[in-house]
Amino acid sequence: MSTANPVPLLVRPSDRRWIAGVASGLAAHLAVDVVLVRLAFVVLAAFGTFGILAYAALWIAVLPVRGGRETTAEDWLRRVAAKDTVLVIVAAVVVVAAGHSHMRFPLPWQLLAAAFGAGITWRQADLRRREFVEPRLWSRIRFASGALLVVAAAVGVLRDAASLTQLRAGFIAVVVVLVAVALVTGPWWLRTVQALSSERGERIRSQERAELAARVHDSVLQTLTLIQRNADDPKAVHRYARRQERNLRELLYRPAAATGQFSAAIEKQAAEVEDEYAVTIDLVVVGDCALDERTTAIIDAAREAMVNAAKSGGVDEFAVFAEIEATEVTVFVRDRGKGFDADNVPASRAGIRESIVGRMRRVGGSATVRTAPGQGTEVKLSLQRQR
Amino acid sequence: MTDERQPRVVLVDDHGLVRSGVRVEISGAVDVVGEAGTVPEAIEVIRRTKPDVVLLDVHMPGGGGRAVLETIARELPDVRFLALSVSDAAEDVIAVIRAGARGYVTKSISGPDLADAVRRVASGDAVFSPRLAGFVLDAFSAAPHVVDDNGLDALSHREREVLRLIARGYTYREVAKELVLSIKTIESHVSAVLRKLQLSNRHELTRWATDRRLV
């Protein structure tokens, strides 16, 4: 990533860092030796807080990048911190308790406690930005303990420095300032939160896309393997290809299958017939309704008609049209195949016709067959819907 | 249908394999004068060659067939567009038709049928595949009709009948025979449906399309 640009972007590389990668990122960006940068930070920190503040500011502002393996100080810190949250809580409790019992810690220790607590809470924010996932409760506990440490240390420092009345006045002043700051920066915070949530939404969507792609690729690869293995069997190849096509279409274009709906049921039957007889059914469904005993019967009859067309029509493609209207359900199964002489039907086909016509009659519907030798066959099934 | 001159055709599809396949299938019946694989390329080729018919893929990077149509359909009113797609997504198909395509066929169509569809579009007619007919029936029957003054928001009984037969897999010729009408009459019915589809601002049309997309 950074090698592609003449001047690398200012980022925090996670694989070349001691603390948060600020120094090595800065070094790469400015094309300076990283040792010099680190030295500069140390010197600035030694002669005042500027070095620390600058480092902290960059840590917050500059985005981290992942790269390579992470066996650095921060990695170690993360492991320790994750395990030792309890320790942190204990430390906080000790500090608070010490404050109450009028025990005095020397100032450097209190500063150290504050820095440690602040480090924990800040690291939290840093990790979240890197999509580090951990249980919510756990991260909250850690945040709270870090905050507690900071507050306890601050209280300690103030107690050392000032009398109680001064403290109270100072406290009120601080609250007033905080409220003012909140009022002024409120819109900015709101925007940030909104931007974050929209970014999260985008990330979820892109994850969904990636998942879909993985599923698609997986099933397509499988089908391609099957096709290669059965390359000399055109029927099998047709079947695999058609099945894959159906899967993809469903995945890409269809709303979630409405189970218990007429359209889903007839699609399923058509798919099964396609699979079984290696034919292509051009299915068009207009409207939809819930399945019940009678509409199930029309779908069963339609299946018989489809099987009929696939087996006896002598074509590898035919059309099915179903229309669900307010008062009527109609299904047409039409092939351009051989057709037959309706007055002179062989016994085997008469049976199938009986199972179509008979089935429709039993639920109060009707079935008609239009055919002639060489003219193809069209079966019409219709059923009045109960009001 | 018109004169014996073969219609001049431009193929637009981002898959080279599909273009060469289609070219082979229809090259005997039509005169393929250009090909394009991207939206800007398509616009350039169409401007340069001014074909009779553009076979237009619905899905392409950079806005798809719709982007091509929106750029150039008004500029070159004599060029006619036929959408050719594997897409089942109703709202995509409807969008391309509403942007000005004169019909929609799926890529599984046979060579002779496709050549026939191209000729039909070249002579100014509309081409409805069974699937498109189904979409249109669905879209126009979604809700009770409040017919406005120009009558664009509802299909007539006859138009509905014609669409139903097309959805059942009938060719125009078969539809004509079934309804005891001339092919010309059928063609004019289908063209009227196309016009309604393109001009109606019936809000059910858009709502229906988005409903379909909802997951």
Coordinates of C-alpha atoms in Angstrom, one line a residue:
Chain A
M1 CA 0.0 0.0 0.0
S2 CA 2.6 2.6 1.0
T3 CA 5.1 1.3 -1.5
A4 CA 2.9 2.2 -4.4
N5 CA 3.0 5.9 -3.5
P6 CA 6.1 8.1 -4.0
V7 CA 5.2 9.7 -0.6
P8 CA 3.6 7.1 1.6
L9 CA 0.4 8.1 3.4
L10 CA 0.6 8.9 7.0
V11 CA -0.6 5.8 8.6
R12 CA 0.2 3.7 11.7
P13 CA 1.7 0.4 10.6
S14 CA 0.9 -2.3 13.1
D15 CA 3.9 -4.5 12.2
R16 CA 6.7 -2.0 12.9
R17 CA 5.7 -0.3 16.1
W18 CA 6.7 0.0 19.6
I19 CA 3.6 1.6 21.1
A20 CA 1.1 2.6 18.5
G21 CA 3.1 2.9 15.3
V22 CA 3.1 6.7 15.3
A23 CA 6.9 7.0 15.0
S24 CA 7.4 4.5 12.3
G25 CA 4.5 5.8 10.4
L26 CA 5.8 9.4 10.6
A27 CA 9.3 8.2 9.7
A28 CA 8.0 6.5 6.5
H29 CA 5.9 9.5 5.6
L30 CA 8.8 12.0 6.1
A31 CA 11.4 9.6 4.8
V32 CA 13.5 9.9 7.9
D33 CA 15.1 7.2 10.0
V34 CA 12.7 5.9 12.5
V35 CA 15.3 6.0 15.2
L36 CA 15.6 9.8 14.8
V37 CA 11.8 10.2 15.1
R38 CA 11.7 8.1 18.2
L39 CA 14.6 10.0 19.7
A40 CA 12.8 13.3 19.0
F41 CA 9.6 12.1 20.8
V42 CA 11.6 10.9 23.8
V43 CA 13.6 14.2 24.0
L44 CA 10.4 16.3 23.7
A45 CA 8.7 14.1 26.3
A46 CA 11.7 14.5 28.7
F47 CA 11.6 18.4 28.5
G48 CA 8.0 18.7 29.0
T49 CA 4.7 17.1 28.1
F50 CA 4.8 18.3 24.5
G51 CA 6.3 15.0 23.2
I52 CA 3.6 13.0 24.9
L53 CA 0.8 15.2 23.7
A54 CA 2.0 15.2 20.2
Y55 CA 2.3 11.4 20.2
A56 CA -1.2 11.1 21.7
A57 CA -2.7 13.5 19.1
L58 CA -1.1 11.5 16.3
W59 CA -2.3 8.3 17.8
I60 CA -5.8 9.5 17.8
A61 CA -5.8 11.3 14.4
V62 CA -3.8 8.8 12.2
L63 CA -5.5 5.7 11.0
P64 CA -3.9 2.4 11.7
V65 CA -3.1 -0.2 9.0
R66 CA -2.6 -3.9 9.5
G67 CA 0.4 -5.6 8.1
G68 CA 2.5 -8.5 8.9
R69 CA 2.6 -10.3 12.2
E70 CA 2.1 -8.4 15.4
T71 CA 4.5 -9.2 18.1
T72 CA 5.1 -5.7 19.5
A73 CA 4.8 -3.9 22.7
E74 CA 1.2 -3.0 22.0
D75 CA 0.4 -6.6 21.2
W76 CA 1.9 -7.6 24.5
L77 CA 0.0 -4.9 26.2
R78 CA -3.2 -6.0 24.7
R79 CA -2.8 -9.5 25.9
V80 CA -1.9 -8.4 29.4
A81 CA -4.7 -5.8 29.5
A82 CA -7.3 -8.3 28.3
K83 CA -6.3 -10.7 31.0
D84 CA -5.7 -8.2 33.7
T85 CA -8.8 -6.1 33.7
V86 CA -9.4 -7.5 37.2
L87 CA -6.0 -6.3 38.2
V88 CA -6.9 -2.8 36.9
I89 CA -10.1 -2.8 38.9
V90 CA -8.2 -3.8 42.0
A91 CA -5.7 -1.0 41.3
A92 CA -8.6 1.5 41.0
V93 CA -10.2 0.3 44.2
V94 CA -6.8 0.7 46.0
V95 CA -6.4 4.2 44.7
V96 CA -9.9 5.2 45.7
A97 CA -9.6 3.5 49.1
A98 CA -6.2 5.2 49.6
G99 CA -7.9 8.6 48.9
H100 CA -10.5 8.0 51.5
S101 CA -8.2 6.8 54.2
H102 CA -6.1 9.9 53.9
M103 CA -3.1 7.9 52.7
R104 CA -0.8 9.9 50.5
F105 CA 0.8 8.5 47.4
P106 CA 3.8 10.4 46.0
L107 CA 2.8 12.4 42.9
P108 CA 4.7 10.4 40.3
W109 CA 2.7 7.3 41.3
Q110 CA -0.5 9.1 40.9
L111 CA 0.5 10.4 37.5
L112 CA 1.5 6.9 36.5
A113 CA -1.9 5.5 37.6
A114 CA -3.6 8.3 35.5
A115 CA -1.5 7.5 32.5
F116 CA -2.2 3.8 32.7
G117 CA -5.9 4.4 33.1
A118 CA -6.0 6.8 30.2
G119 CA -4.0 4.4 28.1
I120 CA -6.5 1.7 28.7
T121 CA -9.5 3.8 27.7
W122 CA -7.8 5.3 24.6
R123 CA -6.6 1.9 23.5
Q124 CA -10.2 0.8 23.6
A125 CA -11.2 3.5 21.1
D126 CA -8.2 2.6 18.9
L127 CA -9.1 -1.1 18.9
R128 CA -12.7 -0.4 18.0
R129 CA -11.6 1.5 14.9
R130 CA -9.7 -1.6 13.8
E131 CA -12.8 -3.7 14.1
F132 CA -11.4 -5.6 17.0
V133 CA -14.4 -7.6 18.2
E134 CA -14.8 -8.4 21.8
P135 CA -17.8 -8.9 24.1
R136 CA -19.4 -5.6 24.8
L137 CA -19.7 -6.0 28.5
W138 CA -16.0 -6.9 28.8
S139 CA -14.9 -3.7 26.9
R140 CA -17.2 -1.6 29.1
I141 CA -15.8 -3.0 32.3
R142 CA -12.3 -2.2 31.0
F143 CA -13.3 1.2 30.0
A144 CA -14.9 1.9 33.3
S145 CA -11.9 0.7 35.3
G146 CA -9.6 2.8 33.2
A147 CA -11.8 5.8 33.7
L148 CA -11.9 5.1 37.4
L149 CA -8.1 5.1 37.6
V150 CA -7.9 8.4 35.9
V151 CA -10.5 10.0 38.1
A152 CA -9.0 8.5 41.3
A153 CA -5.6 9.8 40.4
A154 CA -7.0 13.3 39.5
V155 CA -8.8 13.4 42.8
G156 CA -5.6 12.5 44.6
V157 CA -3.7 15.2 42.9
L158 CA -6.3 17.8 43.6
R159 CA -6.5 16.8 47.2
D160 CA -2.8 17.3 47.6
A161 CA -2.9 20.6 46.0
A162 CA -5.9 22.4 47.3
S163 CA -8.2 22.7 50.2
L164 CA -11.8 21.4 50.1
T165 CA -13.5 24.7 49.4
Q166 CA -11.1 25.5 46.6
L167 CA -11.9 22.1 45.2
R168 CA -15.6 22.7 45.2
A169 CA -15.3 26.0 43.4
G170 CA -12.9 24.4 40.9
F171 CA -15.4 21.6 40.4
I172 CA -18.2 23.9 39.6
A173 CA -16.0 25.8 37.2
V174 CA -15.1 22.6 35.4
V175 CA -18.7 21.5 35.1
V176 CA -19.6 24.9 33.6
V177 CA -16.8 24.7 31.1
L178 CA -17.7 21.1 30.2
V179 CA -21.3 22.0 29.5
A180 CA -20.3 25.0 27.4
V181 CA -17.9 22.8 25.4
A182 CA -20.6 20.2 24.9
L183 CA -23.0 22.8 23.6
V184 CA -20.5 24.2 21.2
T185 CA -19.2 20.9 19.9
G186 CA -22.5 19.1 20.1
P187 CA -23.3 19.2 16.3
W188 CA -19.9 18.0 15.5
W189 CA -20.2 15.0 17.8
L190 CA -23.6 14.2 16.3
R191 CA -22.2 14.3 12.8
T192 CA -19.3 12.0 13.8
V193 CA -21.7 9.5 15.3
Q194 CA -23.9 9.6 12.2
A195 CA -20.9 9.2 10.0
L196 CA -19.8 6.2 12.0
S197 CA -23.1 4.5 11.9
S198 CA -23.5 5.0 8.2
E199 CA -20.0 3.6 7.8
R200 CA -20.9 0.6 9.8
G201 CA -24.0 0.1 7.6
E202 CA -21.8 0.2 4.5
R203 CA -19.4 -2.3 6.1
I204 CA -22.3 -4.7 6.9
R205 CA -23.5 -4.4 3.3
S206 CA -20.1 -5.1 1.8
Q207 CA -19.7 -8.1 4.1
E208 CA -23.1 -9.4 2.8
R209 CA -21.8 -8.9 -0.7
A210 CA -18.7 -10.8 0.0
E211 CA -20.7 -13.6 1.5
L212 CA -22.9 -13.8 -1.5
A213 CA -19.9 -13.9 -3.8
A214 CA -18.4 -16.7 -1.8
R215 CA -21.6 -18.7 -2.0
V216 CA -22.0 -18.1 -5.7
H217 CA -18.5 -19.0 -6.5
D218 CA -18.7 -22.1 -4.4
S219 CA -21.8 -23.5 -6.1
V220 CA -20.6 -22.5 -9.6
L221 CA -17.3 -24.2 -9.1
Q222 CA -19.1 -27.3 -8.0
T223 CA -21.4 -27.3 -11.0
L224 CA -18.4 -26.8 -13.3
T225 CA -16.7 -29.8 -11.9
L226 CA -19.8 -31.9 -12.3
I227 CA -20.2 -30.7 -15.9
Q228 CA -16.6 -31.6 -16.7
R229 CA -17.0 -35.0 -15.2
N230 CA -20.2 -35.7 -17.2
A231 CA -19.1 -33.9 -20.4
D232 CA -20.2 -36.8 -22.6
D233 CA -23.8 -36.9 -21.2
P234 CA -25.6 -33.9 -22.7
K235 CA -28.7 -34.5 -20.5
A236 CA -26.7 -34.4 -17.3
V237 CA -24.9 -31.3 -18.5
H238 CA -28.1 -29.6 -19.3
R239 CA -29.5 -30.6 -15.9
Y240 CA -26.5 -29.2 -14.0
A241 CA -26.4 -26.0 -15.9
R242 CA -30.1 -25.4 -15.5
R243 CA -30.0 -26.1 -11.8
Q244 CA -27.1 -23.7 -11.4
E245 CA -28.9 -21.1 -13.4
R246 CA -32.0 -21.4 -11.2
N247 CA -29.9 -21.1 -8.0
L248 CA -28.2 -18.0 -9.3
R249 CA -31.4 -16.4 -10.4
E250 CA -33.0 -17.1 -7.1
L251 CA -30.0 -15.7 -5.3
L252 CA -29.7 -12.6 -7.4
Y253 CA -33.1 -11.5 -8.4
R254 CA -35.8 -13.1 -6.3
P255 CA -37.1 -11.8 -3.0
A256 CA -36.8 -14.3 -0.2
A257 CA -38.9 -17.3 -1.2
A258 CA -42.4 -16.8 0.0
T259 CA -43.1 -20.2 1.4
G260 CA -46.7 -21.1 1.5
Q261 CA -47.3 -18.9 -1.5
F262 CA -48.6 -20.1 -4.9
S263 CA -45.7 -18.7 -6.9
A264 CA -43.1 -20.3 -4.8
A265 CA -44.9 -23.7 -4.9
I266 CA -45.3 -23.7 -8.7
E267 CA -41.7 -22.6 -9.1
K268 CA -40.6 -25.5 -7.0
Q269 CA -42.6 -28.0 -9.0
A270 CA -41.3 -26.6 -12.3
A271 CA -37.7 -26.9 -10.9
E272 CA -38.2 -30.5 -10.0
V273 CA -39.6 -31.4 -13.4
E274 CA -36.7 -29.6 -15.0
D275 CA -34.3 -31.5 -12.9
E276 CA -35.9 -34.9 -13.5
Y277 CA -36.5 -34.7 -17.2
A278 CA -33.6 -32.3 -18.3
V279 CA -36.0 -29.8 -19.9
T280 CA -36.2 -26.0 -19.6
I281 CA -39.5 -24.6 -18.5
D282 CA -40.2 -21.0 -19.3
L283 CA -42.3 -20.1 -16.2
V284 CA -44.2 -16.9 -15.9
V285 CA -46.3 -16.2 -12.8
V286 CA -48.6 -13.2 -12.5
G287 CA -50.0 -12.3 -9.1
D288 CA -49.8 -14.5 -6.1
C289 CA -52.0 -16.0 -3.3
A290 CA -51.7 -18.2 -0.3
L291 CA -51.8 -21.9 -0.7
D292 CA -54.7 -23.9 0.4
E293 CA -56.2 -27.3 -0.4
R294 CA -57.7 -26.2 -3.7
T295 CA -54.8 -24.2 -5.0
T296 CA -52.4 -27.0 -4.0
A297 CA -54.6 -29.3 -6.2
I298 CA -54.1 -27.0 -9.2
I299 CA -50.4 -27.0 -8.6
D300 CA -50.3 -30.8 -8.5
A301 CA -52.3 -31.0 -11.7
A302 CA -50.0 -28.5 -13.2
R303 CA -47.1 -30.7 -12.3
E304 CA -48.7 -33.7 -14.0
A305 CA -49.2 -31.6 -17.1
M306 CA -45.5 -30.5 -17.0
V307 CA -44.3 -34.0 -16.6
N308 CA -46.6 -35.0 -19.5
A309 CA -45.1 -32.3 -21.7
A310 CA -41.6 -33.2 -20.7
K311 CA -42.0 -36.9 -21.2
S312 CA -44.3 -37.1 -24.2
G313 CA -44.1 -33.7 -25.9
G314 CA -40.7 -34.5 -27.5
V315 CA -39.4 -31.0 -26.8
D316 CA -36.8 -29.8 -24.4
E317 CA -38.4 -26.5 -23.7
F318 CA -41.9 -25.5 -23.0
A319 CA -43.9 -22.7 -21.4
V320 CA -46.0 -22.5 -18.2
F321 CA -48.1 -19.4 -17.4
A322 CA -49.9 -19.0 -14.2
E323 CA -52.2 -16.1 -13.4
I324 CA -53.7 -15.5 -10.0
E325 CA -56.6 -13.0 -10.2
A326 CA -59.0 -11.9 -7.6
T327 CA -61.7 -14.4 -8.7
E328 CA -59.8 -17.1 -10.6
V329 CA -56.5 -19.0 -10.7
T330 CA -55.5 -20.1 -14.2
V331 CA -52.5 -22.2 -15.3
F332 CA -51.5 -23.0 -18.9
V333 CA -48.9 -25.6 -19.8
R334 CA -48.0 -25.4 -23.4
D335 CA -45.5 -27.3 -25.5
R336 CA -44.8 -27.1 -29.2
G337 CA -44.2 -30.8 -29.4
K338 CA -45.7 -33.8 -31.1
G339 CA -49.2 -33.3 -29.8
F340 CA -51.6 -36.2 -30.1
D341 CA -55.0 -37.2 -31.5
A342 CA -57.4 -36.3 -28.7
D343 CA -60.0 -38.8 -29.9
N344 CA -57.6 -41.6 -30.0
V345 CA -55.6 -41.5 -26.8
P346 CA -53.4 -44.4 -25.8
A347 CA -54.3 -45.9 -22.4
S348 CA -51.1 -44.7 -20.7
R349 CA -51.9 -41.1 -21.5
A350 CA -55.5 -41.4 -20.7
G351 CA -54.5 -42.2 -17.1
I352 CA -52.4 -39.1 -16.9
R353 CA -55.2 -37.0 -18.3
E354 CA -57.5 -38.5 -15.8
S355 CA -55.2 -37.5 -13.0
I356 CA -55.2 -33.9 -14.3
V357 CA -58.9 -33.6 -15.2
G358 CA -60.1 -35.7 -12.3
R359 CA -58.0 -33.8 -9.8
M360 CA -59.3 -30.5 -11.0
R361 CA -62.9 -31.7 -11.0
R362 CA -62.7 -32.9 -7.4
V363 CA -61.8 -29.4 -6.1
G364 CA -64.5 -27.7 -8.3
G365 CA -62.2 -26.6 -11.1
S366 CA -61.8 -27.6 -14.7
A367 CA -59.1 -28.8 -17.0
T368 CA -59.1 -28.7 -20.8
V369 CA -56.6 -30.1 -23.2
R370 CA -56.1 -28.7 -26.7
T371 CA -54.0 -30.7 -28.9
A372 CA -53.7 -32.2 -32.4
P373 CA -50.9 -34.3 -34.0
G374 CA -48.0 -32.1 -34.8
Q375 CA -49.7 -29.0 -33.2
G376 CA -48.3 -29.3 -29.7
T377 CA -50.4 -29.5 -26.6
E378 CA -51.8 -27.0 -24.3
V379 CA -53.4 -27.8 -21.0
K380 CA -55.5 -25.2 -19.3
L381 CA -56.3 -25.5 -15.6
S382 CA -58.7 -23.1 -14.0
L383 CA -60.2 -22.7 -10.6
Q384 CA -62.7 -20.2 -9.2
R385 CA -61.4 -18.7 -6.0
Q386 CA -63.8 -18.7 -3.1
R387 CA -64.8 -15.3 -2.1
Chain B
M1 CA -41.4 -6.9 -43.5
T2 CA -40.2 -3.6 -44.9
D3 CA -37.7 -3.8 -47.8
E4 CA -35.3 -6.7 -48.3
R5 CA -32.4 -4.7 -47.0
Q6 CA -31.0 -6.4 -43.9
P7 CA -31.3 -4.4 -40.7
R8 CA -28.0 -2.8 -39.6
V9 CA -27.2 -3.9 -36.0
V10 CA -24.9 -2.8 -33.2
L11 CA -24.2 -5.3 -30.4
V12 CA -23.6 -3.9 -27.0
D13 CA -22.6 -6.3 -24.2
D14 CA -19.7 -6.3 -21.8
H15 CA -19.0 -9.9 -22.4
G16 CA -17.0 -10.5 -25.6
L17 CA -18.1 -14.1 -25.6
V18 CA -21.7 -13.2 -25.7
R19 CA -21.2 -10.7 -28.5
S20 CA -19.4 -13.2 -30.7
G21 CA -22.0 -15.8 -29.9
V22 CA -24.9 -13.5 -30.8
R23 CA -23.0 -12.3 -33.9
V24 CA -22.6 -15.9 -35.2
E25 CA -26.3 -16.7 -34.5
I26 CA -27.8 -13.7 -36.3
S27 CA -25.1 -12.7 -38.9
G28 CA -27.0 -14.5 -41.7
A29 CA -30.1 -12.5 -41.2
V30 CA -28.8 -9.1 -40.1
D31 CA -25.9 -6.9 -40.9
V32 CA -23.8 -6.4 -37.7
V33 CA -22.0 -3.1 -38.2
G34 CA -20.5 -2.6 -34.8
E35 CA -19.8 -3.9 -31.3
A36 CA -19.2 -2.3 -28.0
G37 CA -18.3 -3.5 -24.6
T38 CA -18.7 -0.4 -22.5
V39 CA -21.2 2.4 -22.1
P40 CA -19.0 5.2 -23.6
E41 CA -17.8 2.8 -26.4
A42 CA -21.5 2.0 -27.2
I43 CA -22.4 5.7 -27.4
E44 CA -19.4 6.3 -29.7
V45 CA -20.2 3.4 -32.0
I46 CA -23.9 4.2 -32.2
R47 CA -23.2 7.8 -33.1
R48 CA -20.7 6.8 -35.7
T49 CA -22.7 3.9 -37.4
K50 CA -26.3 5.1 -36.8
P51 CA -27.6 1.5 -37.0
D52 CA -31.3 0.5 -37.4
V53 CA -31.2 -1.6 -34.2
V54 CA -29.0 -1.7 -31.1
L55 CA -29.0 -5.0 -29.2
L56 CA -28.5 -3.7 -25.7
D57 CA -27.3 -5.6 -22.6
V58 CA -29.3 -4.5 -19.6
H59 CA -26.5 -5.0 -17.1
M60 CA -23.1 -3.4 -17.8
P61 CA -20.6 -1.6 -15.7
G62 CA -21.1 2.1 -15.7
G63 CA -24.9 2.3 -15.7
G64 CA -25.9 -0.5 -18.0
G65 CA -28.1 -0.3 -21.1
R66 CA -30.2 2.4 -19.3
A67 CA -27.2 4.8 -19.3
V68 CA -26.8 4.3 -23.1
L69 CA -30.5 4.8 -23.7
E70 CA -30.7 7.9 -21.6
T71 CA -27.7 9.5 -23.4
I72 CA -28.5 8.7 -26.9
A73 CA -32.2 7.8 -27.5
R74 CA -33.4 11.4 -27.7
E75 CA -30.4 12.4 -29.9
L76 CA -30.9 9.7 -32.5
P77 CA -34.7 9.0 -32.6
D78 CA -34.3 6.7 -35.6
V79 CA -32.1 4.2 -33.8
R80 CA -34.2 1.5 -32.1
F81 CA -33.1 -0.5 -29.1
L82 CA -33.9 -4.0 -28.1
A83 CA -32.9 -5.1 -24.6
L84 CA -31.1 -8.5 -24.5
S85 CA -30.4 -9.8 -21.1
V86 CA -30.1 -12.7 -18.7
S87 CA -31.6 -10.6 -16.0
D88 CA -34.8 -11.6 -14.3
A89 CA -35.0 -8.5 -12.3
A90 CA -38.3 -6.9 -13.1
E91 CA -37.3 -3.4 -12.2
D92 CA -34.2 -3.5 -14.4
V93 CA -36.2 -4.7 -17.4
I94 CA -39.0 -2.1 -16.8
A95 CA -36.4 0.6 -16.3
V96 CA -34.8 -0.1 -19.7
I97 CA -38.2 -0.2 -21.4
R98 CA -39.2 3.0 -19.8
A99 CA -35.9 4.6 -20.9
G100 CA -36.9 3.8 -24.5
A101 CA -36.1 0.2 -25.5
R102 CA -38.7 -1.3 -27.9
G103 CA -38.7 -4.7 -26.3
Y104 CA -37.0 -7.2 -24.2
V105 CA -35.8 -10.7 -25.0
T106 CA -33.7 -13.1 -22.9
K107 CA -30.3 -14.3 -24.0
S108 CA -31.7 -17.9 -24.2
I109 CA -33.7 -16.9 -27.3
S110 CA -32.8 -18.9 -30.4
G111 CA -30.9 -17.3 -33.3
P112 CA -33.8 -17.2 -35.8
D113 CA -36.2 -15.9 -33.1
L114 CA -33.7 -13.2 -32.3
A115 CA -33.2 -12.2 -35.9
D116 CA -36.9 -12.1 -36.2
A117 CA -37.2 -9.8 -33.1
V118 CA -34.5 -7.5 -34.6
R119 CA -36.4 -7.2 -37.9
R120 CA -39.6 -6.5 -35.9
V121 CA -38.0 -3.8 -33.9
A122 CA -36.3 -2.3 -37.0
S123 CA -39.7 -1.9 -38.6
G124 CA -41.0 0.0 -35.5
D125 CA -42.8 -2.7 -33.7
A126 CA -42.4 -3.9 -30.1
V127 CA -41.1 -7.2 -29.0
F128 CA -42.4 -8.8 -25.9
S129 CA -41.0 -12.0 -24.5
P130 CA -43.3 -14.1 -22.3
R131 CA -41.5 -12.9 -19.3
L132 CA -41.9 -9.2 -20.2
A133 CA -45.6 -9.9 -20.9
G134 CA -45.9 -11.4 -17.4
F135 CA -44.1 -8.4 -15.8
V136 CA -46.5 -6.0 -17.6
L137 CA -49.6 -7.9 -16.6
D138 CA -48.4 -8.0 -13.1
A139 CA -47.6 -4.3 -13.0
F140 CA -50.8 -3.2 -14.5
S141 CA -53.0 -5.4 -12.4
A142 CA -51.4 -4.6 -9.1
A143 CA -54.2 -2.3 -7.9
P144 CA -57.7 -1.2 -8.9
H145 CA -57.5 1.2 -11.8
V146 CA -58.2 4.8 -11.6
V147 CA -58.1 5.6 -15.2
D148 CA -57.0 9.1 -16.0
D149 CA -57.9 11.2 -19.0
N150 CA -55.2 10.0 -21.4
G151 CA -56.0 6.4 -20.6
L152 CA -52.4 5.5 -20.1
D153 CA -52.8 3.9 -16.8
A154 CA -54.8 0.8 -17.7
L155 CA -54.6 -1.9 -20.3
S156 CA -57.7 -2.5 -22.4
H157 CA -59.3 -5.9 -22.3
R158 CA -57.9 -6.8 -25.7
E159 CA -54.4 -5.8 -24.8
R160 CA -54.7 -7.9 -21.7
E161 CA -55.8 -10.9 -23.8
V162 CA -52.8 -10.4 -26.2
L163 CA -50.4 -10.2 -23.3
R164 CA -51.8 -13.3 -21.7
L165 CA -51.3 -15.3 -24.9
I166 CA -47.7 -14.0 -25.3
A167 CA -47.0 -14.9 -21.7
R168 CA -48.4 -18.4 -22.5
G169 CA -45.7 -18.8 -25.1
Y170 CA -47.6 -17.9 -28.2
T171 CA -45.9 -16.2 -31.1
Y172 CA -47.6 -13.1 -32.6
R173 CA -48.8 -15.2 -35.5
E174 CA -50.4 -17.7 -33.1
V175 CA -51.9 -14.9 -31.1
A176 CA -53.5 -13.5 -34.2
K177 CA -54.9 -16.9 -35.1
E178 CA -56.2 -17.5 -31.6
L179 CA -58.0 -14.1 -31.5
V180 CA -59.0 -14.2 -35.2
L181 CA -57.2 -10.9 -35.8
S182 CA -54.5 -9.9 -38.3
I183 CA -50.8 -9.9 -37.2
K184 CA -50.8 -6.1 -37.9
T185 CA -53.6 -5.7 -35.3
I186 CA -51.6 -7.7 -32.7
E187 CA -48.5 -5.7 -33.4
S188 CA -50.4 -2.5 -32.9
H189 CA -51.8 -3.8 -29.6
V190 CA -48.4 -4.6 -28.4
S191 CA -47.0 -1.3 -29.5
A192 CA -49.9 0.4 -27.6
V193 CA -48.9 -1.6 -24.5
L194 CA -45.3 -0.5 -24.9
R195 CA -46.4 3.1 -25.2
K196 CA -48.4 2.9 -22.0
L197 CA -45.5 1.2 -20.3
Q198 CA -43.2 4.0 -21.3
L199 CA -45.5 7.0 -20.7
S200 CA -47.7 6.0 -17.8
N201 CA -46.8 7.7 -14.7
R202 CA -49.0 5.3 -12.8
H203 CA -47.2 5.1 -9.5
E204 CA -48.0 1.5 -9.1
L205 CA -45.5 0.8 -11.8
T206 CA -42.5 2.0 -9.8
R207 CA -43.9 0.8 -6.6
W208 CA -44.5 -2.6 -7.9
A209 CA -40.9 -2.8 -9.2
T210 CA -39.4 -1.8 -5.9
D211 CA -41.7 -4.2 -4.1
R212 CA -40.2 -7.0 -6.1
R213 CA -36.8 -6.1 -5.1
L214 CA -37.6 -6.0 -1.4
V215 CA -36.0 -8.9 0.5

